Amino acid sequence: DRLTGNAGELKVGDCFDNPAVATEIKDVQHHPCTEAHNAEVVFVGSMTGADDAYPGDPLVESWVRANCVPAWSTYTGKNFETDTQLDIGFYLPTTDGWKHGDRGITCYADRVDRASMTSSVKLAN
């Protein structure tokens, strides 16, 4: 569980350390959700689009709002618009990756204050 792995291979429910300062994330450190971590995957999806030009941040952010926010709310059982403890973050393709067909978006929950968590944020069933 404590393996460094490709950020593009994260799955829903994976707990990991989101690097604090990085412009391009390639690898992340996985953790069991009962150990200190600062992010948990809530949604993995793919955008569509031609292989040429990156669609631009406004279009990507609109896709995230339409896809990741509802998944975040379902996963956590909280209302994203009013929750004061949890936030949402996402990994998106680089412009070069987009040109080569990468459309994957990984959305994760983290704390607003960026502090570590020692349990899953998943709503208990």
PDB file of C-alpha atoms in Angstrom:
ATOM      1  CA  ASP A   1       0.000   0.000   0.000  1.00  0.00           C
ATOM      2  CA  ARG A   2       2.888   2.387   0.599  1.00  0.00           C
ATOM      3  CA  LEU A   3       4.208   2.334  -2.928  1.00  0.00           C
ATOM      4  CA  THR A   4       5.208   5.193  -5.133  1.00  0.00           C
ATOM      5  CA  GLY A   5       3.161   4.864  -8.281  1.00  0.00           C
ATOM      6  CA  ASN A   6       2.190   6.596 -11.461  1.00  0.00           C
ATOM      7  CA  ALA A   7      -0.325   9.364 -10.765  1.00  0.00           C
ATOM      8  CA  GLY A   8      -2.154   8.376 -13.957  1.00  0.00           C
ATOM      9  CA  GLU A   9      -2.935   4.964 -12.473  1.00  0.00           C
ATOM     10  CA  LEU A  10      -4.769   6.201  -9.374  1.00  0.00           C
ATOM     11  CA  LYS A  11      -8.180   4.622  -8.749  1.00  0.00           C
ATOM     12  CA  VAL A  12     -11.248   5.758  -6.822  1.00  0.00           C
ATOM     13  CA  GLY A  13     -10.651   5.158  -3.116  1.00  0.00           C
ATOM     14  CA  ASP A  14      -6.847   5.420  -3.306  1.00  0.00           C
ATOM     15  CA  CYS A  15      -5.319   7.525  -0.547  1.00  0.00           C
ATOM     16  CA  PHE A  16      -2.051   9.258  -1.405  1.00  0.00           C
ATOM     17  CA  ASP A  17       0.222  12.212  -0.785  1.00  0.00           C
ATOM     18  CA  ASN A  18      -0.351  15.044  -3.222  1.00  0.00           C
ATOM     19  CA  PRO A  19       3.026  16.737  -3.766  1.00  0.00           C
ATOM     20  CA  ALA A  20       2.900  20.242  -2.312  1.00  0.00           C
ATOM     21  CA  VAL A  21       4.884  22.045  -4.968  1.00  0.00           C
ATOM     22  CA  ALA A  22       4.966  20.640  -8.473  1.00  0.00           C
ATOM     23  CA  THR A  23       3.775  21.777 -11.858  1.00  0.00           C
ATOM     24  CA  GLU A  24       3.736  18.286 -13.362  1.00  0.00           C
ATOM     25  CA  ILE A  25       2.840  15.284 -11.190  1.00  0.00           C
ATOM     26  CA  LYS A  26       4.155  11.957 -12.446  1.00  0.00           C
ATOM     27  CA  ASP A  27       4.327   9.812  -9.316  1.00  0.00           C
ATOM     28  CA  VAL A  28       2.575   9.877  -5.948  1.00  0.00           C
ATOM     29  CA  GLN A  29       3.086   8.035  -2.664  1.00  0.00           C
ATOM     30  CA  HIS A  30       0.186   5.674  -1.878  1.00  0.00           C
ATOM     31  CA  HIS A  31      -0.900   5.040   1.727  1.00  0.00           C
ATOM     32  CA  PRO A  32      -3.540   2.995   3.484  1.00  0.00           C
ATOM     33  CA  CYS A  33      -6.335   5.445   4.285  1.00  0.00           C
ATOM     34  CA  THR A  34      -5.788   4.805   8.007  1.00  0.00           C
ATOM     35  CA  GLU A  35      -2.305   6.335   7.809  1.00  0.00           C
ATOM     36  CA  ALA A  36      -1.439   9.993   7.279  1.00  0.00           C
ATOM     37  CA  HIS A  37      -2.183  11.144   3.723  1.00  0.00           C
ATOM     38  CA  ASN A  38      -3.452  14.361   2.236  1.00  0.00           C
ATOM     39  CA  ALA A  39      -5.648  13.272  -0.685  1.00  0.00           C
ATOM     40  CA  GLU A  40      -8.182  10.588  -1.648  1.00  0.00           C
ATOM     41  CA  VAL A  41      -9.381   9.846  -5.178  1.00  0.00           C
ATOM     42  CA  VAL A  42     -13.127  10.392  -5.626  1.00  0.00           C
ATOM     43  CA  PHE A  43     -13.487  10.218  -9.428  1.00  0.00           C
ATOM     44  CA  VAL A  44     -11.525   9.165 -12.510  1.00  0.00           C
ATOM     45  CA  GLY A  45     -12.821  10.075 -15.952  1.00  0.00           C
ATOM     46  CA  SER A  46     -11.809  11.129 -19.451  1.00  0.00           C
ATOM     47  CA  MET A  47     -12.549  14.202 -21.478  1.00  0.00           C
ATOM     48  CA  THR A  48     -13.154  14.009 -25.198  1.00  0.00           C
ATOM     49  CA  GLY A  49     -11.636  16.137 -27.913  1.00  0.00           C
ATOM     50  CA  ALA A  50      -9.414  16.269 -30.939  1.00  0.00           C
ATOM     51  CA  ASP A  51      -5.770  15.299 -30.592  1.00  0.00           C
ATOM     52  CA  ASP A  52      -4.437  18.677 -31.613  1.00  0.00           C
ATOM     53  CA  ALA A  53      -4.949  21.636 -29.293  1.00  0.00           C
ATOM     54  CA  TYR A  54      -5.440  21.520 -25.540  1.00  0.00           C
ATOM     55  CA  PRO A  55      -8.997  22.781 -24.916  1.00  0.00           C
ATOM     56  CA  GLY A  56      -7.951  25.446 -22.400  1.00  0.00           C
ATOM     57  CA  ASP A  57      -8.383  25.769 -18.659  1.00  0.00           C
ATOM     58  CA  PRO A  58     -11.940  27.207 -18.711  1.00  0.00           C
ATOM     59  CA  LEU A  59     -13.249  24.152 -20.619  1.00  0.00           C
ATOM     60  CA  VAL A  60     -11.341  21.736 -18.367  1.00  0.00           C
ATOM     61  CA  GLU A  61     -12.603  23.491 -15.234  1.00  0.00           C
ATOM     62  CA  SER A  62     -16.162  23.341 -16.595  1.00  0.00           C
ATOM     63  CA  TRP A  63     -15.743  19.575 -17.184  1.00  0.00           C
ATOM     64  CA  VAL A  64     -14.422  19.164 -13.629  1.00  0.00           C
ATOM     65  CA  ARG A  65     -17.382  21.082 -12.192  1.00  0.00           C
ATOM     66  CA  ALA A  66     -19.857  18.972 -14.198  1.00  0.00           C
ATOM     67  CA  ASN A  67     -18.216  15.595 -13.455  1.00  0.00           C
ATOM     68  CA  CYS A  68     -15.995  15.730 -10.378  1.00  0.00           C
ATOM     69  CA  VAL A  69     -18.118  17.872  -8.075  1.00  0.00           C
ATOM     70  CA  PRO A  70     -21.157  15.537  -8.181  1.00  0.00           C
ATOM     71  CA  ALA A  71     -18.857  12.521  -7.708  1.00  0.00           C
ATOM     72  CA  TRP A  72     -17.128  14.293  -4.778  1.00  0.00           C
ATOM     73  CA  SER A  73     -20.503  14.934  -3.122  1.00  0.00           C
ATOM     74  CA  THR A  74     -21.696  11.357  -3.649  1.00  0.00           C
ATOM     75  CA  TYR A  75     -18.403   9.905  -2.393  1.00  0.00           C
ATOM     76  CA  THR A  76     -18.130  12.092   0.710  1.00  0.00           C
ATOM     77  CA  GLY A  77     -21.843  12.562   1.440  1.00  0.00           C
ATOM     78  CA  LYS A  78     -21.201  16.300   1.802  1.00  0.00           C
ATOM     79  CA  ASN A  79     -22.350  19.332  -0.145  1.00  0.00           C
ATOM     80  CA  PHE A  80     -19.314  20.697  -1.990  1.00  0.00           C
ATOM     81  CA  GLU A  81     -20.704  24.223  -2.083  1.00  0.00           C
ATOM     82  CA  THR A  82     -21.148  24.475   1.694  1.00  0.00           C
ATOM     83  CA  ASP A  83     -18.551  22.123   3.215  1.00  0.00           C
ATOM     84  CA  THR A  84     -15.849  24.052   5.063  1.00  0.00           C
ATOM     85  CA  GLN A  85     -13.416  21.186   5.749  1.00  0.00           C
ATOM     86  CA  LEU A  86     -12.936  19.362   2.447  1.00  0.00           C
ATOM     87  CA  ASP A  87     -11.920  20.677  -0.941  1.00  0.00           C
ATOM     88  CA  ILE A  88     -11.474  19.195  -4.408  1.00  0.00           C
ATOM     89  CA  GLY A  89      -8.364  18.972  -6.532  1.00  0.00           C
ATOM     90  CA  PHE A  90      -7.637  17.341  -9.856  1.00  0.00           C
ATOM     91  CA  TYR A  91      -4.886  16.090 -12.108  1.00  0.00           C
ATOM     92  CA  LEU A  92      -5.273  16.787 -15.803  1.00  0.00           C
ATOM     93  CA  PRO A  93      -3.241  15.996 -18.917  1.00  0.00           C
ATOM     94  CA  THR A  94      -0.326  18.194 -19.896  1.00  0.00           C
ATOM     95  CA  THR A  95      -0.660  20.004 -23.217  1.00  0.00           C
ATOM     96  CA  ASP A  96       1.889  17.566 -24.671  1.00  0.00           C
ATOM     97  CA  GLY A  97      -0.012  14.611 -23.210  1.00  0.00           C
ATOM     98  CA  TRP A  98      -3.238  15.965 -24.726  1.00  0.00           C
ATOM     99  CA  LYS A  99      -1.574  16.038 -28.176  1.00  0.00           C
ATOM    100  CA  HIS A 100      -0.745  12.352 -27.707  1.00  0.00           C
ATOM    101  CA  GLY A 101      -4.272  11.300 -26.702  1.00  0.00           C
ATOM    102  CA  ASP A 102      -4.192  11.604 -22.891  1.00  0.00           C
ATOM    103  CA  ARG A 103      -7.652  12.699 -21.725  1.00  0.00           C
ATOM    104  CA  GLY A 104      -7.626  11.314 -18.178  1.00  0.00           C
ATOM    105  CA  ILE A 105      -8.716  13.489 -15.264  1.00  0.00           C
ATOM    106  CA  THR A 106      -8.284  12.317 -11.678  1.00  0.00           C
ATOM    107  CA  CYS A 107     -10.271  14.180  -9.029  1.00  0.00           C
ATOM    108  CA  TYR A 108      -9.496  13.942  -5.346  1.00  0.00           C
ATOM    109  CA  ALA A 109     -10.713  15.212  -2.009  1.00  0.00           C
ATOM    110  CA  ASP A 110      -8.317  17.005   0.280  1.00  0.00           C
ATOM    111  CA  ARG A 111      -8.623  19.298   3.270  1.00  0.00           C
ATOM    112  CA  VAL A 112      -9.149  23.019   2.804  1.00  0.00           C
ATOM    113  CA  ASP A 113      -6.235  23.642   5.184  1.00  0.00           C
ATOM    114  CA  ARG A 114      -4.144  20.993   3.322  1.00  0.00           C
ATOM    115  CA  ALA A 115      -3.521  19.117   6.592  1.00  0.00           C
ATOM    116  CA  SER A 116      -3.088  15.352   6.675  1.00  0.00           C
ATOM    117  CA  MET A 117      -5.976  12.956   7.180  1.00  0.00           C
ATOM    118  CA  THR A 118      -5.873   9.565   8.903  1.00  0.00           C
ATOM    119  CA  SER A 119      -9.156   8.124   7.686  1.00  0.00           C
ATOM    120  CA  SER A 120     -11.130   7.841   4.478  1.00  0.00           C
ATOM    121  CA  VAL A 121     -13.450  10.678   3.482  1.00  0.00           C
ATOM    122  CA  LYS A 122     -15.833   8.168   1.922  1.00  0.00           C
ATOM    123  CA  LEU A 123     -19.373   8.246   3.262  1.00  0.00           C
ATOM    124  CA  ALA A 124     -19.930   5.193   5.450  1.00  0.00           C
ATOM    125  CA  ASN A 125     -22.640   2.951   4.032  1.00  0.00           C
TER     126      ASN A 125
END
